[in-house]
Coordinates of C-alpha atoms in Angstrom, one line a residue:
M1279 CA -8.5 6.4 -13.3
T1280 CA -8.7 4.3 -16.5
R1281 CA -8.2 0.5 -16.1
P1282 CA -9.7 -2.6 -17.7
Q1283 CA -12.4 -3.8 -15.3
H1284 CA -11.4 -6.2 -12.6
G1285 CA -12.2 -7.1 -8.8
T1286 CA -14.6 -9.5 -7.0
H1287 CA -16.1 -10.0 -3.6
R1288 CA -12.7 -11.4 -2.5
Y1289 CA -9.6 -9.4 -2.3
T1290 CA -6.2 -11.0 -1.9
L1291 CA -3.6 -8.3 -1.5
V1292 CA -3.0 -5.0 0.1
Q1293 CA 0.0 -4.0 0.4
L1294 CA 2.0 -1.9 1.0
L1295 CA 2.5 -0.4 0.9
L1296 CA 3.1 1.7 1.1
A1297 CA 2.2 2.6 2.3
G1298 CA 1.7 2.6 2.7
A1299 CA 1.0 1.3 2.3
L1300 CA 3.8 3.4 -0.8
A1301 CA 4.1 1.6 -3.8
I1302 CA 5.8 0.9 -7.4
G1303 CA 7.3 -0.1 -10.8
L1304 CA 7.2 -3.9 -10.3
A1305 CA 9.1 -4.4 -13.5
A1306 CA 12.3 -3.5 -11.7
C1307 CA 11.7 -5.5 -8.5
T1308 CA 13.3 -8.6 -7.1
G1309 CA 11.9 -10.5 -4.1
V1310 CA 13.4 -12.3 -1.1
E1311 CA 11.3 -14.0 1.5
S1312 CA 12.1 -13.1 5.1
T1313 CA 11.9 -16.1 7.4
S1314 CA 12.9 -16.8 11.0
Q1315 CA 14.9 -19.9 12.1
N1316 CA 11.7 -21.8 12.8
G1317 CA 10.6 -21.2 9.2
R1318 CA 7.8 -18.8 10.0
A1319 CA 7.9 -15.3 8.5
E1320 CA 9.3 -12.6 10.7
Q1321 CA 6.9 -9.8 11.6
A1322 CA 7.5 -6.1 11.2
P1323 CA 8.4 -4.3 14.4
D1324 CA 5.6 -2.6 16.3
T1325 CA 7.3 0.7 16.6
P1326 CA 9.5 2.8 14.3
Q1327 CA 13.2 2.0 14.4
L1328 CA 14.6 4.8 12.3
T1329 CA 16.9 7.4 14.0
A1330 CA 18.5 10.4 12.5
I1331 CA 22.2 10.7 11.8
A1332 CA 24.3 13.9 11.2
G1333 CA 22.7 16.2 8.6
E1334 CA 19.2 14.7 8.9
T1335 CA 16.0 16.0 10.4
L1336 CA 13.7 13.4 12.0
L1337 CA 10.0 13.8 11.0
A1338 CA 7.1 11.7 12.0
I1339 CA 4.4 10.5 9.6
D1340 CA 1.1 12.0 10.7
R1341 CA -1.5 9.2 10.7
D1342 CA -4.4 11.7 10.9
A1343 CA -3.3 13.4 7.7
S1344 CA -1.9 10.3 5.7
V1345 CA -3.6 7.5 3.8
V1346 CA -2.7 4.6 1.5
R1347 CA -5.3 3.5 -1.0
I1348 CA -5.4 0.1 -2.8
Y1349 CA -7.6 -0.4 -5.8
T1350 CA -8.5 -4.0 -6.9
Y1351 CA -10.3 -4.9 -10.2
R1352 CA -12.6 -7.5 -11.4
G1353 CA -12.0 -9.7 -14.4
G1354 CA -13.3 -12.7 -16.4
K1355 CA -16.3 -13.3 -18.5
L1356 CA -18.6 -12.8 -15.5
A1357 CA -16.9 -9.7 -14.3
K1358 CA -20.1 -7.7 -14.3
F1359 CA -21.3 -9.8 -11.4
G1360 CA -18.4 -8.6 -9.2
H1361 CA -17.1 -5.3 -8.0
N1362 CA -13.9 -3.3 -8.1
H1363 CA -12.9 -2.4 -4.6
V1364 CA -11.2 0.5 -2.7
I1365 CA -9.2 -0.4 0.4
T1366 CA -7.9 2.4 2.6
A1367 CA -5.2 2.1 5.2
V1368 CA -3.7 4.6 7.7
P1369 CA 0.0 4.2 8.6
A1370 CA 0.3 2.8 12.2
G1371 CA 3.6 4.6 12.7
G1372 CA 6.5 5.9 10.6
R1373 CA 9.4 8.3 10.4
V1374 CA 11.4 10.2 7.7
A1375 CA 15.0 11.1 8.2
A1376 CA 15.1 14.1 5.8
R1377 CA 18.2 15.6 4.2
P1378 CA 18.2 19.2 2.9
G1379 CA 18.0 18.2 -0.8
L1380 CA 16.0 15.1 -0.1
S1381 CA 18.4 12.8 -2.0
G1382 CA 19.6 10.2 0.5
S1383 CA 16.7 10.8 2.9
R1384 CA 15.4 7.6 4.6
F1385 CA 12.0 6.6 5.7
E1386 CA 9.9 3.8 7.2
F1387 CA 6.2 3.1 8.0
S1388 CA 3.9 0.2 8.8
I1389 CA 0.3 -0.7 8.3
D1390 CA -1.8 -2.8 10.6
L1391 CA -3.8 -4.9 8.2
D1392 CA -6.8 -5.4 10.5
E1393 CA -7.3 -1.6 10.5
M1394 CA -7.8 -1.5 6.7
V1395 CA -11.3 -0.2 5.5
V1396 CA -13.0 -1.8 2.5
D1397 CA -15.3 0.2 0.2
D1398 CA -15.9 3.3 2.2
A1399 CA -18.7 5.1 0.3
A1400 CA -16.9 8.4 0.0
E1401 CA -13.7 6.7 -1.2
R1402 CA -15.6 4.8 -3.9
A1403 CA -17.3 8.0 -5.0
A1404 CA -13.9 9.8 -5.3
A1405 CA -12.3 6.9 -7.2
G1406 CA -14.3 7.5 -10.3
P1407 CA -16.8 5.6 -12.6
E1408 CA -15.0 2.3 -12.4
F1409 CA -16.1 2.2 -8.7
S1410 CA -19.7 3.4 -9.3
S1411 CA -21.3 0.0 -8.5
R1412 CA -22.7 -0.4 -5.0
P1413 CA -21.6 -3.5 -3.1
S1414 CA -23.9 -4.5 -0.3
P1415 CA -22.9 -4.6 3.3
D1416 CA -22.7 -8.4 3.0
D1417 CA -20.4 -8.0 -0.1
I1418 CA -18.1 -5.6 1.8
A1419 CA -18.0 -7.9 4.9
A1420 CA -17.2 -10.9 2.7
T1421 CA -14.5 -9.0 0.8
R1422 CA -12.8 -7.9 4.1
T1423 CA -13.0 -11.4 5.6
N1424 CA -11.5 -13.0 2.5
M1425 CA -8.9 -10.3 2.1
L1426 CA -7.5 -10.9 5.6
G1427 CA -8.0 -14.7 5.6
A1428 CA -5.6 -17.5 5.2
D1429 CA -6.0 -17.6 1.4
G1430 CA -5.4 -13.9 1.2
L1431 CA -3.1 -11.7 3.3
D1432 CA -3.2 -14.3 6.1
A1433 CA -3.3 -11.5 8.7
D1434 CA -3.3 -13.9 11.6
R1435 CA 0.3 -14.9 10.6
F1436 CA 1.3 -11.6 9.0
P1437 CA -0.6 -8.8 10.8
R1438 CA 1.5 -6.0 9.5
A1439 CA 2.9 -4.6 6.3
R1440 CA 6.2 -2.6 6.6
I1441 CA 7.9 -0.2 4.2
V1442 CA 11.5 1.0 4.5
G1443 CA 13.5 2.8 2.0
E1444 CA 15.4 5.9 0.8
V1445 CA 15.3 8.7 -1.8
V1446 CA 17.8 7.8 -4.5
A1447 CA 17.3 10.9 -6.7
A1448 CA 15.5 14.2 -6.4
T1449 CA 14.8 16.9 -8.9
R1450 CA 13.3 20.3 -8.0
N1451 CA 10.4 21.7 -10.1
G1452 CA 9.4 25.0 -8.5
A1453 CA 7.9 24.3 -5.1
K1454 CA 7.7 20.6 -5.9
Q1455 CA 10.4 17.9 -6.0
Q1456 CA 10.2 14.8 -8.2
V1457 CA 11.9 11.9 -6.4
N1458 CA 12.7 8.3 -7.0
L1459 CA 12.2 6.0 -4.0
R1460 CA 13.8 2.6 -3.5
L1461 CA 11.7 0.6 -1.1
N1462 CA 11.8 -2.7 0.7
A1463 CA 8.1 -3.7 1.1
T1464 CA 7.3 -6.6 3.4
V1465 CA 3.9 -8.0 3.0
H1466 CA 2.6 -11.6 3.5
G1467 CA 6.0 -12.6 4.9
K1468 CA 7.8 -11.6 1.7
T1469 CA 10.1 -8.7 1.1
L1470 CA 10.4 -7.1 -2.4
T1471 CA 12.7 -4.3 -3.5
L1472 CA 10.7 -1.7 -5.5
N1473 CA 11.4 1.5 -7.4
V1474 CA 8.7 4.1 -7.1
P1475 CA 8.4 7.7 -8.4
A1476 CA 6.8 10.3 -6.1
E1477 CA 6.3 14.0 -5.6
V1478 CA 7.3 15.9 -2.5
V1479 CA 6.0 19.3 -1.6
R1480 CA 7.3 21.3 1.4
T1481 CA 4.5 23.0 3.3
S1482 CA 4.2 24.8 6.6
R1483 CA 3.2 21.5 8.2
G1484 CA 6.1 19.5 6.8
L1485 CA 6.6 17.3 3.8
R1486 CA 3.7 16.1 1.7
I1487 CA 4.7 12.9 -0.2
Q1488 CA 2.4 11.6 -2.9
G1489 CA 2.7 8.8 -5.5
R1490 CA 1.1 6.0 -7.3
T1491 CA 2.2 2.6 -8.6
R1492 CA 1.0 -0.8 -9.6
L1493 CA 1.7 -4.1 -7.8
S1494 CA 1.4 -7.7 -8.6
Q1495 CA -0.3 -10.0 -6.0
Q1496 CA 1.7 -13.0 -7.2
A1497 CA 4.9 -11.2 -6.6
F1498 CA 4.1 -11.3 -2.9
G1499 CA 3.2 -15.0 -3.0
I1500 CA -0.6 -14.4 -3.2
T1501 CA -2.7 -16.2 -5.8
P1502 CA -5.5 -13.9 -7.0
F1503 CA -9.0 -15.2 -6.2
S1504 CA -10.8 -17.0 -9.1
V1505 CA -13.9 -19.1 -9.5
L1506 CA -15.7 -20.9 -12.2
L1507 CA -12.5 -21.7 -14.1
G1508 CA -11.6 -18.0 -14.2
A1509 CA -15.0 -16.8 -15.4
L1510 CA -15.0 -14.5 -12.3
T1511 CA -11.6 -13.4 -10.9
V1512 CA -9.6 -10.7 -9.3
L1513 CA -6.9 -9.5 -11.7
D1514 CA -3.4 -9.9 -10.4
D1515 CA -2.4 -6.2 -10.7
V1516 CA -3.6 -3.7 -8.1
D1517 CA -3.1 0.0 -8.0
V1518 CA -1.7 1.6 -4.9
S1519 CA -1.6 5.4 -4.2
F1520 CA -0.1 7.1 -1.1
D1521 CA -0.6 10.5 0.4
L1522 CA 1.7 11.0 3.4
L1523 CA 2.4 14.0 5.6
A1524 CA 5.7 13.9 7.5
R1525 CA 6.0 16.6 10.1
P1526 CA 8.5 17.5 12.9
E1527 CA 8.3 15.2 15.9
E1528 CA 6.9 16.6 19.0
S1529 CA 9.5 16.8 21.8

């Protein structure tokens, strides 16, 4: 994973996903904020809403075999005093309404923000040399607090990220299929439409869906953390990867 260095002890985005999480060529996105009549952002539903129609097979996203990873990066002249961070999230629930050729398949999943894990040691080791620094337990706790706080994801007001979308194109390459996803990602009370490439593999357990994209914090209405007139900052762009297993629902 080669990126310019960026990330500090304060993280200001997740997202999904998505998560997903499930994320996404921001260059092609447009955003519309979702608000209720009282002006507060509407929350994503607690349970999956997706149901199958004729020609579709309903699959459930297996939370024990699925993960969304968010990578944040440090920046500024004092970047060496900060850390890049790895945030992991497990879908709280989700479904895929799969069609035989995948094109036209629909999906949804959500992430409970307070379940996200910051800087798991094994995840940092797997992320590569950009994540070889060792944040202290206090650093990790501060990062998580700031990430979920009012100046970050504001998880008290927006406790859940939600991803809904469909497969708009699918091309087979042996056992794998390359797909283009169109997503509506709701994070921090704002919904963006995103276009994301992904790969789908059919296994004996179901569909394995994997992809990677880059997101802008500011696109979701979040201002990246910065101190000392920008000498130490979290860069606006974050990388998001997703690895989801969708398997037949148990009756």
